[in-house]
CSV table of N, CA and C in Angstrom, one decimal:
chain,number,residue,atom,x,y,z
N,1,MET,N,4.5,-13.6,15.9
N,1,MET,CA,4.0,-14.3,14.8
N,1,MET,C,4.8,-14.1,13.6
N,2,ASN,N,5.1,-15.1,12.8
N,2,ASN,CA,5.9,-15.0,11.6
N,2,ASN,C,4.9,-14.9,10.4
N,3,ILE,N,4.7,-13.6,10.0
N,3,ILE,CA,3.8,-13.3,8.9
N,3,ILE,C,4.2,-14.1,7.6
N,4,LYS,N,5.4,-14.4,7.4
N,4,LYS,CA,5.8,-15.1,6.2
N,4,LYS,C,5.2,-16.5,6.0
N,5,THR,N,4.9,-17.1,7.2
N,5,THR,CA,4.3,-18.4,7.1
N,5,THR,C,2.9,-18.4,6.5
N,6,PHE,N,2.3,-17.3,6.5
N,6,PHE,CA,0.9,-17.2,5.9
N,6,PHE,C,0.9,-16.7,4.5
N,7,ILE,N,2.0,-16.5,3.9
N,7,ILE,CA,2.1,-15.9,2.5
N,7,ILE,C,2.6,-17.0,1.6
N,8,ARG,N,1.8,-17.2,0.5
N,8,ARG,CA,2.1,-18.2,-0.5
N,8,ARG,C,3.0,-17.6,-1.6
N,9,THR,N,4.0,-18.3,-2.0
N,9,THR,CA,4.8,-17.9,-3.1
N,9,THR,C,4.4,-18.7,-4.4
N,10,ILE,N,4.1,-18.0,-5.5
N,10,ILE,CA,3.8,-18.6,-6.7
N,10,ILE,C,4.9,-18.3,-7.7
N,11,PRO,N,5.7,-19.3,-8.1
N,11,PRO,CA,6.8,-19.1,-9.0
N,11,PRO,C,6.3,-18.8,-10.4
N,12,ASP,N,7.0,-18.0,-11.1
N,12,ASP,CA,6.8,-17.7,-12.5
N,12,ASP,C,5.5,-17.0,-12.8
N,13,TYR,N,5.0,-16.2,-11.9
N,13,TYR,CA,3.7,-15.5,-12.1
N,13,TYR,C,3.9,-14.0,-11.8
N,14,PRO,N,3.5,-13.1,-12.6
N,14,PRO,CA,2.7,-13.3,-13.9
N,14,PRO,C,3.6,-13.6,-15.1
N,15,LYS,N,4.9,-13.7,-14.9
N,15,LYS,CA,5.8,-14.1,-16.0
N,15,LYS,C,7.0,-14.8,-15.4
N,16,ALA,N,7.7,-15.5,-16.3
N,16,ALA,CA,8.9,-16.3,-15.9
N,16,ALA,C,9.9,-15.4,-15.1
N,17,GLY,N,10.4,-16.0,-14.0
N,17,GLY,CA,11.4,-15.4,-13.2
N,17,GLY,C,10.8,-14.6,-12.0
N,18,ILE,N,9.5,-14.3,-12.0
N,18,ILE,CA,8.9,-13.6,-10.9
N,18,ILE,C,8.4,-14.6,-9.8
N,19,GLN,N,8.7,-14.2,-8.6
N,19,GLN,CA,8.1,-15.0,-7.5
N,19,GLN,C,7.0,-14.2,-6.9
N,20,PHE,N,5.8,-14.5,-7.2
N,20,PHE,CA,4.6,-13.7,-6.8
N,20,PHE,C,4.3,-14.0,-5.3
N,21,ARG,N,4.2,-13.0,-4.5
N,21,ARG,CA,3.9,-13.2,-3.1
N,21,ARG,C,2.4,-12.9,-2.9
N,22,ASP,N,1.7,-14.0,-2.7
N,22,ASP,CA,0.2,-14.0,-2.6
N,22,ASP,C,-0.3,-13.9,-1.2
N,23,ILE,N,-0.9,-12.8,-0.8
N,23,ILE,CA,-1.4,-12.6,0.5
N,23,ILE,C,-2.9,-13.1,0.7
N,24,THR,N,-3.5,-13.7,-0.3
N,24,THR,CA,-4.8,-14.2,-0.1
N,24,THR,C,-4.8,-15.3,0.9
N,25,THR,N,-3.7,-16.1,1.1
N,25,THR,CA,-3.7,-17.1,2.1
N,25,THR,C,-3.6,-16.4,3.5
N,26,LEU,N,-2.9,-15.3,3.6
N,26,LEU,CA,-2.9,-14.5,4.8
N,26,LEU,C,-4.3,-14.0,5.2
N,27,LEU,N,-4.9,-13.4,4.2
N,27,LEU,CA,-6.3,-12.8,4.4
N,27,LEU,C,-7.3,-13.9,4.8
N,28,SER,N,-7.2,-15.1,4.3
N,28,SER,CA,-8.2,-16.1,4.5
N,28,SER,C,-8.0,-16.8,5.9
N,29,ASP,N,-6.9,-16.6,6.5
N,29,ASP,CA,-6.6,-17.3,7.8
N,29,ASP,C,-6.9,-16.3,8.9
N,30,PRO,N,-7.8,-16.6,9.8
N,30,PRO,CA,-8.2,-15.6,10.9
N,30,PRO,C,-7.0,-15.2,11.7
N,31,GLU,N,-6.1,-16.1,12.1
N,31,GLU,CA,-4.9,-15.7,12.8
N,31,GLU,C,-4.0,-14.8,12.0
N,32,GLY,N,-3.7,-15.2,10.8
N,32,GLY,CA,-2.9,-14.4,9.9
N,32,GLY,C,-3.4,-13.0,9.6
N,33,PHE,N,-4.7,-12.9,9.3
N,33,PHE,CA,-5.3,-11.6,9.0
N,33,PHE,C,-5.2,-10.7,10.2
N,34,ARG,N,-5.7,-11.3,11.3
N,34,ARG,CA,-5.7,-10.5,12.6
N,34,ARG,C,-4.3,-10.1,12.9
N,35,GLY,N,-3.4,-11.0,12.8
N,35,GLY,CA,-2.0,-10.7,13.2
N,35,GLY,C,-1.4,-9.6,12.3
N,36,ALA,N,-1.7,-9.7,11.0
N,36,ALA,CA,-1.1,-8.6,10.1
N,36,ALA,C,-1.7,-7.3,10.4
N,37,VAL,N,-3.0,-7.2,10.6
N,37,VAL,CA,-3.7,-5.9,10.9
N,37,VAL,C,-3.2,-5.4,12.3
N,38,ASP,N,-3.1,-6.3,13.3
N,38,ASP,CA,-2.7,-5.8,14.6
N,38,ASP,C,-1.2,-5.3,14.5
N,39,ALA,N,-0.4,-6.0,13.7
N,39,ALA,CA,1.0,-5.6,13.6
N,39,ALA,C,1.1,-4.2,12.9
N,40,LEU,N,0.3,-4.0,11.8
N,40,LEU,CA,0.3,-2.7,11.2
N,40,LEU,C,-0.2,-1.6,12.1
N,41,VAL,N,-1.2,-1.9,12.9
N,41,VAL,CA,-1.7,-0.9,13.8
N,41,VAL,C,-0.7,-0.6,14.9
N,42,ALA,N,0.0,-1.6,15.4
N,42,ALA,CA,1.0,-1.4,16.4
N,42,ALA,C,2.2,-0.5,15.9
N,43,LEU,N,2.5,-0.6,14.6
N,43,LEU,CA,3.5,0.2,14.1
N,43,LEU,C,3.2,1.7,14.2
N,44,HIS,N,1.9,2.0,14.2
N,44,HIS,CA,1.5,3.4,14.1
N,44,HIS,C,0.6,3.8,15.3
N,45,SER,N,0.5,3.1,16.3
N,45,SER,CA,-0.4,3.4,17.4
N,45,SER,C,-0.1,4.7,18.1
N,46,LYS,N,1.2,5.1,18.0
N,46,LYS,CA,1.6,6.4,18.7
N,46,LYS,C,1.6,7.5,17.6
N,47,GLY,N,1.3,7.2,16.4
N,47,GLY,CA,1.4,8.3,15.3
N,47,GLY,C,0.2,9.2,15.3
N,48,THR,N,0.4,10.3,14.7
N,48,THR,CA,-0.7,11.3,14.6
N,48,THR,C,-1.1,11.4,13.1
N,49,PHE,N,-2.2,10.8,12.8
N,49,PHE,CA,-2.7,10.8,11.4
N,49,PHE,C,-4.2,11.2,11.4
N,50,ASP,N,-4.6,11.8,10.3
N,50,ASP,CA,-6.0,12.2,10.1
N,50,ASP,C,-6.8,11.2,9.3
N,51,ALA,N,-6.1,10.4,8.6
N,51,ALA,CA,-6.8,9.4,7.8
N,51,ALA,C,-5.8,8.3,7.4
N,52,VAL,N,-6.4,7.1,7.0
N,52,VAL,CA,-5.6,6.0,6.4
N,52,VAL,C,-6.1,5.9,4.9
N,53,ALA,N,-5.1,5.7,4.1
N,53,ALA,CA,-5.4,5.5,2.6
N,53,ALA,C,-4.9,4.1,2.3
N,54,GLY,N,-5.6,3.4,1.4
N,54,GLY,CA,-5.2,2.1,0.9
N,54,GLY,C,-5.2,2.1,-0.6
N,55,ILE,N,-4.2,1.5,-1.2
N,55,ILE,CA,-4.0,1.4,-2.6
N,55,ILE,C,-4.8,0.2,-3.2
N,56,GLU,N,-5.5,0.4,-4.2
N,56,GLU,CA,-6.3,-0.7,-4.8
N,56,GLU,C,-5.4,-1.9,-5.2
N,57,ALA,N,-5.8,-3.1,-4.9
N,57,ALA,CA,-7.1,-3.5,-4.3
N,57,ALA,C,-6.8,-4.1,-2.9
N,58,ARG,N,-5.7,-4.8,-2.7
N,58,ARG,CA,-5.4,-5.4,-1.4
N,58,ARG,C,-5.2,-4.3,-0.3
N,59,GLY,N,-4.7,-3.2,-0.7
N,59,GLY,CA,-4.6,-2.1,0.3
N,59,GLY,C,-5.9,-1.6,0.9
N,60,PHE,N,-7.0,-1.9,0.1
N,60,PHE,CA,-8.3,-1.5,0.7
N,60,PHE,C,-8.6,-2.4,1.9
N,61,ILE,N,-8.3,-3.7,1.7
N,61,ILE,CA,-8.7,-4.7,2.8
N,61,ILE,C,-7.9,-4.4,4.0
N,62,LEU,N,-6.6,-4.2,3.9
N,62,LEU,CA,-5.7,-4.0,5.0
N,62,LEU,C,-5.9,-2.5,5.6
N,63,GLY,N,-6.0,-1.6,4.7
N,63,GLY,CA,-6.1,-0.2,5.1
N,63,GLY,C,-7.4,0.1,5.8
N,64,GLY,N,-8.5,-0.5,5.3
N,64,GLY,CA,-9.8,-0.3,6.0
N,64,GLY,C,-9.8,-0.9,7.4
N,65,ALA,N,-9.2,-2.0,7.6
N,65,ALA,CA,-9.1,-2.6,8.9
N,65,ALA,C,-8.2,-1.8,9.8
N,66,VAL,N,-7.1,-1.3,9.3
N,66,VAL,CA,-6.2,-0.4,10.1
N,66,VAL,C,-6.9,0.9,10.5
N,67,ALA,N,-7.6,1.5,9.5
N,67,ALA,CA,-8.4,2.7,9.8
N,67,ALA,C,-9.4,2.5,10.9
N,68,HIS,N,-10.1,1.4,10.8
N,68,HIS,CA,-11.1,1.0,11.9
N,68,HIS,C,-10.4,0.9,13.2
N,69,GLN,N,-9.3,0.2,13.3
N,69,GLN,CA,-8.6,0.0,14.6
N,69,GLN,C,-8.1,1.3,15.1
N,70,LEU,N,-7.6,2.2,14.3
N,70,LEU,CA,-7.1,3.5,14.7
N,70,LEU,C,-8.1,4.6,14.9
N,71,GLY,N,-9.4,4.2,14.6
N,71,GLY,CA,-10.5,5.2,14.7
N,71,GLY,C,-10.4,6.3,13.7
N,72,LEU,N,-9.9,6.0,12.5
N,72,LEU,CA,-9.8,7.0,11.5
N,72,LEU,C,-10.6,6.7,10.2
N,73,GLY,N,-10.8,7.7,9.4
N,73,GLY,CA,-11.5,7.5,8.1
N,73,GLY,C,-10.6,6.8,7.1
N,74,PHE,N,-11.1,6.3,6.1
N,74,PHE,CA,-10.4,5.6,5.0
N,74,PHE,C,-10.5,6.3,3.7
N,75,ILE,N,-9.4,6.4,2.9
N,75,ILE,CA,-9.4,7.0,1.6
N,75,ILE,C,-9.0,6.0,0.6
N,76,PRO,N,-9.8,5.6,-0.3
N,76,PRO,CA,-9.4,4.6,-1.3
N,76,PRO,C,-8.6,5.3,-2.5
N,77,VAL,N,-7.4,4.7,-2.8
N,77,VAL,CA,-6.6,5.2,-3.9
N,77,VAL,C,-6.9,4.2,-5.0
N,78,ARG,N,-7.6,4.6,-6.1
N,78,ARG,CA,-8.2,3.7,-7.1
N,78,ARG,C,-7.5,3.9,-8.5
N,79,LYS,N,-7.6,2.9,-9.3
N,79,LYS,CA,-7.2,3.0,-10.7
N,79,LYS,C,-8.1,4.0,-11.4
N,80,LYS,N,-7.6,4.6,-12.4
N,80,LYS,CA,-8.3,5.6,-13.2
N,80,LYS,C,-9.7,5.1,-13.7
N,81,GLY,N,-10.7,6.0,-13.5
N,81,GLY,CA,-12.0,5.7,-13.9
N,81,GLY,C,-12.9,4.9,-13.0
N,82,LYS,N,-12.4,4.6,-11.8
N,82,LYS,CA,-13.2,3.7,-10.9
N,82,LYS,C,-14.0,4.5,-9.8
N,83,LEU,N,-13.7,5.8,-9.7
N,83,LEU,CA,-14.4,6.5,-8.6
N,83,LEU,C,-15.5,7.3,-9.3
N,84,PRO,N,-16.7,7.4,-8.6
N,84,PRO,CA,-17.9,8.0,-9.3
N,84,PRO,C,-18.0,9.5,-9.3
N,85,TRP,N,-17.2,10.2,-8.6
N,85,TRP,CA,-17.3,11.7,-8.5
N,85,TRP,C,-16.1,12.3,-9.1
N,86,LYS,N,-16.0,13.6,-8.9
N,86,LYS,CA,-14.9,14.4,-9.4
N,86,LYS,C,-13.6,13.9,-8.8
N,87,THR,N,-12.6,13.7,-9.6
N,87,THR,CA,-11.3,13.1,-9.1
N,87,THR,C,-10.1,14.0,-9.5
N,88,ILE,N,-9.0,13.7,-8.8
N,88,ILE,CA,-7.7,14.1,-9.2
N,88,ILE,C,-6.8,12.9,-9.4
N,89,GLY,N,-5.9,12.9,-10.3
N,89,GLY,CA,-5.1,11.8,-10.6
N,89,GLY,C,-3.7,12.1,-10.7
N,90,GLN,N,-2.9,11.0,-10.6
N,90,GLN,CA,-1.4,11.1,-10.7
N,90,GLN,C,-1.0,9.9,-11.6
N,91,ASP,N,-0.3,10.2,-12.7
N,91,ASP,CA,0.3,9.2,-13.5
N,91,ASP,C,1.6,8.7,-12.9
N,92,TYR,N,1.9,7.4,-13.3
N,92,TYR,CA,3.2,6.8,-12.9
N,92,TYR,C,3.6,5.8,-14.0
N,93,ASP,N,4.9,5.6,-14.0
N,93,ASP,CA,5.5,4.7,-15.0
N,93,ASP,C,5.4,3.3,-14.7
N,94,LEU,N,5.1,2.5,-15.7
N,94,LEU,CA,5.1,1.0,-15.6
N,94,LEU,C,6.2,0.5,-16.5
N,95,GLU,N,6.5,-0.7,-16.5
N,95,GLU,CA,7.6,-1.3,-17.3
N,95,GLU,C,7.3,-0.9,-18.8
N,96,TYR,N,6.1,-1.0,-19.2
N,96,TYR,CA,5.7,-0.7,-20.6
N,96,TYR,C,4.6,0.3,-20.6
N,97,GLY,N,4.8,1.6,-20.4
N,97,GLY,CA,3.7,2.6,-20.5
N,97,GLY,C,3.5,3.3,-19.1
N,98,THR,N,2.3,3.8,-19.0
N,98,THR,CA,2.0,4.5,-17.7
N,98,THR,C,0.6,4.1,-17.3
N,99,ASP,N,0.3,4.4,-16.0
N,99,ASP,CA,-1.0,4.1,-15.4
N,99,ASP,C,-1.3,5.4,-14.5
N,100,THR,N,-2.5,5.4,-14.0
N,100,THR,CA,-2.9,6.5,-13.2
N,100,THR,C,-3.7,6.0,-12.0
N,101,VAL,N,-3.4,6.7,-10.8
N,101,VAL,CA,-4.2,6.4,-9.6
N,101,VAL,C,-5.0,7.7,-9.3
N,102,GLU,N,-6.2,7.6,-8.7
N,102,GLU,CA,-7.0,8.7,-8.4
N,102,GLU,C,-7.6,8.6,-7.0
N,103,ILE,N,-8.0,9.8,-6.5
N,103,ILE,CA,-8.8,9.9,-5.3
N,103,ILE,C,-9.9,11.0,-5.6
N,104,HIS,N,-10.9,11.0,-4.8
N,104,HIS,CA,-11.9,12.0,-5.0
N,104,HIS,C,-11.3,13.4,-4.7
N,105,ALA,N,-11.7,14.4,-5.4
N,105,ALA,CA,-11.2,15.7,-5.2
N,105,ALA,C,-11.4,16.2,-3.8
N,106,ASP,N,-12.4,15.8,-3.1
N,106,ASP,CA,-12.7,16.3,-1.7
N,106,ASP,C,-12.3,15.3,-0.7
N,107,ALA,N,-11.4,14.3,-1.0
N,107,ALA,CA,-11.1,13.2,-0.1
N,107,ALA,C,-10.1,13.7,1.1
N,108,VAL,N,-9.4,14.7,0.8
N,108,VAL,CA,-8.3,15.1,1.8
N,108,VAL,C,-8.6,16.5,2.4
N,109,ALA,N,-8.6,16.5,3.7
N,109,ALA,CA,-8.7,17.8,4.4
N,109,ALA,C,-7.4,18.6,4.2
N,110,PRO,N,-7.5,19.9,4.2
N,110,PRO,CA,-6.2,20.7,4.2
N,110,PRO,C,-5.2,20.3,5.3
N,111,ASN,N,-4.0,20.1,4.9
N,111,ASN,CA,-2.9,19.7,5.8
N,111,ASN,C,-3.1,18.3,6.5
N,112,ALA,N,-3.9,17.5,6.0
N,112,ALA,CA,-4.2,16.2,6.6
N,112,ALA,C,-2.9,15.3,6.5
N,113,ARG,N,-2.7,14.6,7.6
N,113,ARG,CA,-1.6,13.6,7.6
N,113,ARG,C,-2.1,12.3,7.3
N,114,ILE,N,-1.6,11.6,6.3
N,114,ILE,CA,-2.1,10.4,5.8
N,114,ILE,C,-1.2,9.2,6.1
N,115,LEU,N,-1.7,8.1,6.6
N,115,LEU,CA,-1.0,6.8,6.7
N,115,LEU,C,-1.4,6.0,5.5
N,116,LEU,N,-0.4,5.7,4.6
N,116,LEU,CA,-0.6,4.9,3.4
N,116,LEU,C,-0.4,3.4,3.7
N,117,ILE,N,-1.3,2.6,3.2
N,117,ILE,CA,-1.2,1.1,3.5
N,117,ILE,C,-1.3,0.4,2.1
N,118,ASP,N,-0.5,-0.6,1.9
N,118,ASP,CA,-0.7,-1.5,0.8
N,118,ASP,C,-0.1,-2.9,1.2
N,119,ASP,N,-0.3,-3.9,0.4
N,119,ASP,CA,0.2,-5.2,0.7
N,119,ASP,C,1.6,-5.4,0.5
N,120,LEU,N,2.2,-4.7,-0.6
N,120,LEU,CA,3.5,-5.0,-1.0
N,120,LEU,C,4.2,-3.7,-1.6
N,121,ILE,N,5.5,-3.5,-1.2
N,121,ILE,CA,6.2,-2.5,-1.9
N,121,ILE,C,7.4,-3.2,-2.7
N,122,ALA,N,7.4,-2.9,-4.0
N,122,ALA,CA,8.4,-3.4,-4.8
N,122,ALA,C,9.3,-2.2,-5.3
N,123,THR,N,9.0,-1.7,-6.5
N,123,THR,CA,9.7,-0.5,-7.0
N,123,THR,C,9.3,0.8,-6.3
N,124,GLY,N,8.1,0.7,-5.8
N,124,GLY,CA,7.5,1.9,-5.1
N,124,GLY,C,6.8,2.9,-6.0
N,125,GLY,N,6.7,2.6,-7.3
N,125,GLY,CA,6.1,3.5,-8.3
N,125,GLY,C,4.6,3.9,-7.9
N,126,THR,N,3.8,2.9,-7.6
N,126,THR,CA,2.4,3.2,-7.2
N,126,THR,C,2.3,4.0,-5.9
N,127,ALA,N,3.1,3.6,-4.9
N,127,ALA,CA,3.1,4.3,-3.7
N,127,ALA,C,3.6,5.7,-3.9
N,128,GLU,N,4.6,5.9,-4.7
N,128,GLU,CA,5.1,7.3,-4.9
N,128,GLU,C,4.1,8.1,-5.6
N,129,ALA,N,3.3,7.5,-6.5
N,129,ALA,CA,2.2,8.3,-7.2
N,129,ALA,C,1.2,8.7,-6.2
N,130,ALA,N,0.9,7.8,-5.2
N,130,ALA,CA,-0.1,8.1,-4.2
N,130,ALA,C,0.4,9.2,-3.3
N,131,VAL,N,1.7,9.2,-3.0
N,131,VAL,CA,2.3,10.3,-2.2
N,131,VAL,C,2.1,11.6,-2.9
N,132,LYS,N,2.5,11.6,-4.1
N,132,LYS,CA,2.4,12.9,-4.9
N,132,LYS,C,0.9,13.3,-5.1
N,133,LEU,N,0.0,12.4,-5.2
N,133,LEU,CA,-1.4,12.7,-5.3
N,133,LEU,C,-1.9,13.4,-4.1
N,134,PHE,N,-1.6,12.8,-2.9
N,134,PHE,CA,-2.0,13.4,-1.6
N,134,PHE,C,-1.4,14.8,-1.4
N,135,SER,N,-0.2,15.0,-1.8
N,135,SER,CA,0.4,16.3,-1.7
N,135,SER,C,-0.3,17.3,-2.6
N,136,ARG,N,-0.6,16.9,-3.8
N,136,ARG,CA,-1.4,17.8,-4.7
N,136,ARG,C,-2.7,18.1,-4.2
N,137,ALA,N,-3.3,17.2,-3.4
N,137,ALA,CA,-4.7,17.4,-2.9
N,137,ALA,C,-4.6,18.2,-1.6
N,138,GLY,N,-3.5,18.6,-1.1
N,138,GLY,CA,-3.4,19.5,0.1
N,138,GLY,C,-3.0,18.8,1.4
N,139,GLY,N,-2.7,17.5,1.3
N,139,GLY,CA,-2.3,16.7,2.5
N,139,GLY,C,-0.9,16.2,2.3
N,140,SER,N,-0.5,15.3,3.2
N,140,SER,CA,0.8,14.7,3.1
N,140,SER,C,0.8,13.3,3.6
N,141,VAL,N,1.5,12.4,3.0
N,141,VAL,CA,1.7,11.1,3.5
N,141,VAL,C,2.8,11.1,4.6
N,142,ALA,N,2.5,10.9,5.8
N,142,ALA,CA,3.5,10.9,6.9
N,142,ALA,C,4.2,9.6,7.0
N,143,ALA,N,3.5,8.5,6.7
N,143,ALA,CA,4.2,7.2,6.8
N,143,ALA,C,3.5,6.2,5.8
N,144,ALA,N,4.2,5.2,5.4
N,144,ALA,CA,3.7,4.2,4.5
N,144,ALA,C,4.1,2.8,5.0
N,145,SER,N,3.1,1.9,5.2
N,145,SER,CA,3.4,0.6,5.7
N,145,SER,C,2.9,-0.5,4.7
N,146,PHE,N,3.6,-1.6,4.7
N,146,PHE,CA,3.3,-2.7,3.8
N,146,PHE,C,3.5,-4.0,4.6
N,147,VAL,N,2.8,-5.0,4.2
N,147,VAL,CA,3.0,-6.3,4.7
N,147,VAL,C,4.3,-6.9,4.2
N,148,ILE,N,4.6,-6.7,2.9
N,148,ILE,CA,5.7,-7.3,2.3
N,148,ILE,C,6.6,-6.3,1.6
N,149,GLU,N,7.9,-6.4,1.8
N,149,GLU,CA,8.8,-5.5,1.1
N,149,GLU,C,9.8,-6.4,0.2
N,150,LEU,N,10.0,-6.0,-1.0
N,150,LEU,CA,11.0,-6.6,-1.8
N,150,LEU,C,12.2,-5.6,-1.9
N,151,PRO,N,13.2,-5.7,-1.0
N,151,PRO,CA,14.2,-4.7,-0.8
N,151,PRO,C,15.1,-4.5,-2.1
N,152,GLU,N,15.3,-5.5,-2.9
N,152,GLU,CA,16.2,-5.4,-4.0
N,152,GLU,C,15.6,-4.5,-5.1
N,153,LEU,N,14.3,-4.2,-5.0
N,153,LEU,CA,13.7,-3.4,-6.1
N,153,LEU,C,13.6,-1.9,-5.7
N,154,GLY,N,14.1,-1.5,-4.5
N,154,GLY,CA,14.3,-0.1,-4.2
N,154,GLY,C,13.1,0.8,-3.8
N,155,GLY,N,12.0,0.2,-3.6
N,155,GLY,CA,10.8,1.0,-3.3
N,155,GLY,C,11.0,1.8,-2.0
N,156,ARG,N,11.6,1.2,-1.0
N,156,ARG,CA,11.8,1.9,0.3
N,156,ARG,C,12.6,3.2,0.1
N,157,GLN,N,13.7,3.1,-0.6
N,157,GLN,CA,14.5,4.2,-0.8
N,157,GLN,C,13.8,5.3,-1.6
N,158,ARG,N,13.0,4.9,-2.6
N,158,ARG,CA,12.2,5.9,-3.4
N,158,ARG,C,11.3,6.7,-2.5
N,159,LEU,N,10.6,6.1,-1.5
N,159,LEU,CA,9.7,6.8,-0.7
N,159,LEU,C,10.5,7.6,0.4
N,160,GLU,N,11.6,7.0,0.9
N,160,GLU,CA,12.4,7.7,1.9
N,160,GLU,C,13.0,8.9,1.4
N,161,ALA,N,13.3,8.9,0.1
N,161,ALA,CA,13.8,10.1,-0.6
N,161,ALA,C,12.8,11.3,-0.6
N,162,LEU,N,11.5,10.9,-0.4
N,162,LEU,CA,10.4,11.9,-0.3
N,162,LEU,C,10.1,12.2,1.2
N,163,ASP,N,11.0,11.8,2.1
N,163,ASP,CA,10.8,12.0,3.5
N,163,ASP,C,9.6,11.3,4.1
N,164,ILE,N,9.4,10.1,3.6
N,164,ILE,CA,8.3,9.3,4.1
N,164,ILE,C,8.9,8.1,4.9
N,165,GLU,N,8.3,8.0,6.1
N,165,GLU,CA,8.7,6.8,6.9
N,165,GLU,C,8.1,5.6,6.3
N,166,VAL,N,8.9,4.6,6.1
N,166,VAL,CA,8.5,3.3,5.4
N,166,VAL,C,8.7,2.2,6.4
N,167,LEU,N,7.7,1.4,6.6
N,167,LEU,CA,7.7,0.2,7.5
N,167,LEU,C,7.1,-1.0,6.8
N,168,SER,N,7.6,-2.1,7.1
N,168,SER,CA,7.1,-3.4,6.5
N,168,SER,C,7.1,-4.5,7.6
N,169,LEU,N,6.2,-5.4,7.4
N,169,LEU,CA,6.1,-6.5,8.4
N,169,LEU,C,7.1,-7.6,8.1
N,170,CYS,N,7.5,-7.8,6.8
N,170,CYS,CA,8.4,-8.8,6.4
N,170,CYS,C,9.0,-8.5,5.0
N,171,ALA,N,10.1,-9.1,4.7
N,171,ALA,CA,10.8,-8.9,3.5
N,171,ALA,C,11.1,-10.2,2.8
N,172,PHE,N,11.1,-10.2,1.5
N,172,PHE,CA,11.5,-11.4,0.7
N,172,PHE,C,12.6,-10.9,-0.3
N,173,GLU,N,13.6,-11.7,-0.3
N,173,GLU,CA,14.7,-11.4,-1.3
N,173,GLU,C,14.2,-11.8,-2.7
N,174,GLY,N,14.8,-11.2,-3.7
N,174,GLY,CA,14.4,-11.4,-5.1
N,174,GLY,C,13.2,-10.7,-5.5
N,175,HIS,N,12.6,-11.1,-6.6
N,175,HIS,CA,11.4,-10.4,-7.1
N,175,HIS,C,10.5,-11.4,-7.9
C-alpha cells in the first residue's frame, strides 16, 4: 500500500513556503488508517518494548493503536500543563522560543524500553525532547517511528545521534 496516496498536502500552511502534510485524510480512510497502523506494527513486531509512547496529538491516535496491537501500555507525551498529576518535563527549542513536553512522573517503569510514535519527523526537536524526558524518567527510547519523514530537515540524524533506531513509512522532499 502506498501511504502517500492517503496524505493531503496543503501548500503555504501554516506560512508561505511550507508544504503541510495532513494525515487527517489518512486517519479518516479505513484502509489508510489500518494500513498505517499495521505497517507501524510490522516494523516493530519482533522488537522488545515495555510501552509505546505517542507525542501530542496525532501521535496519540497512532501510538494508541500500535500499543493495542502490540499488547503494550500507552504513555502520552503532552504539552506542558495538560496532564492532571505530578509531571516531569523537558524543554526544547522552537524557531522563536521554547516549548515543553511532559509525562506523568510515574509513567515509566525503571529501565523500560519505549517505542516512540508520531505522525511526522521534521527537525526532530520534539522527538528529541521526548527521548531526553524518558531517559530522565529512568527508561529509554529504543526506537522511534513516524508515518512521514521530511529528510531535508535532519530529524532522523538528530535521533540517530542519540542511538535511536528511526523508521518511517514514507518521506516527502522539501518542507
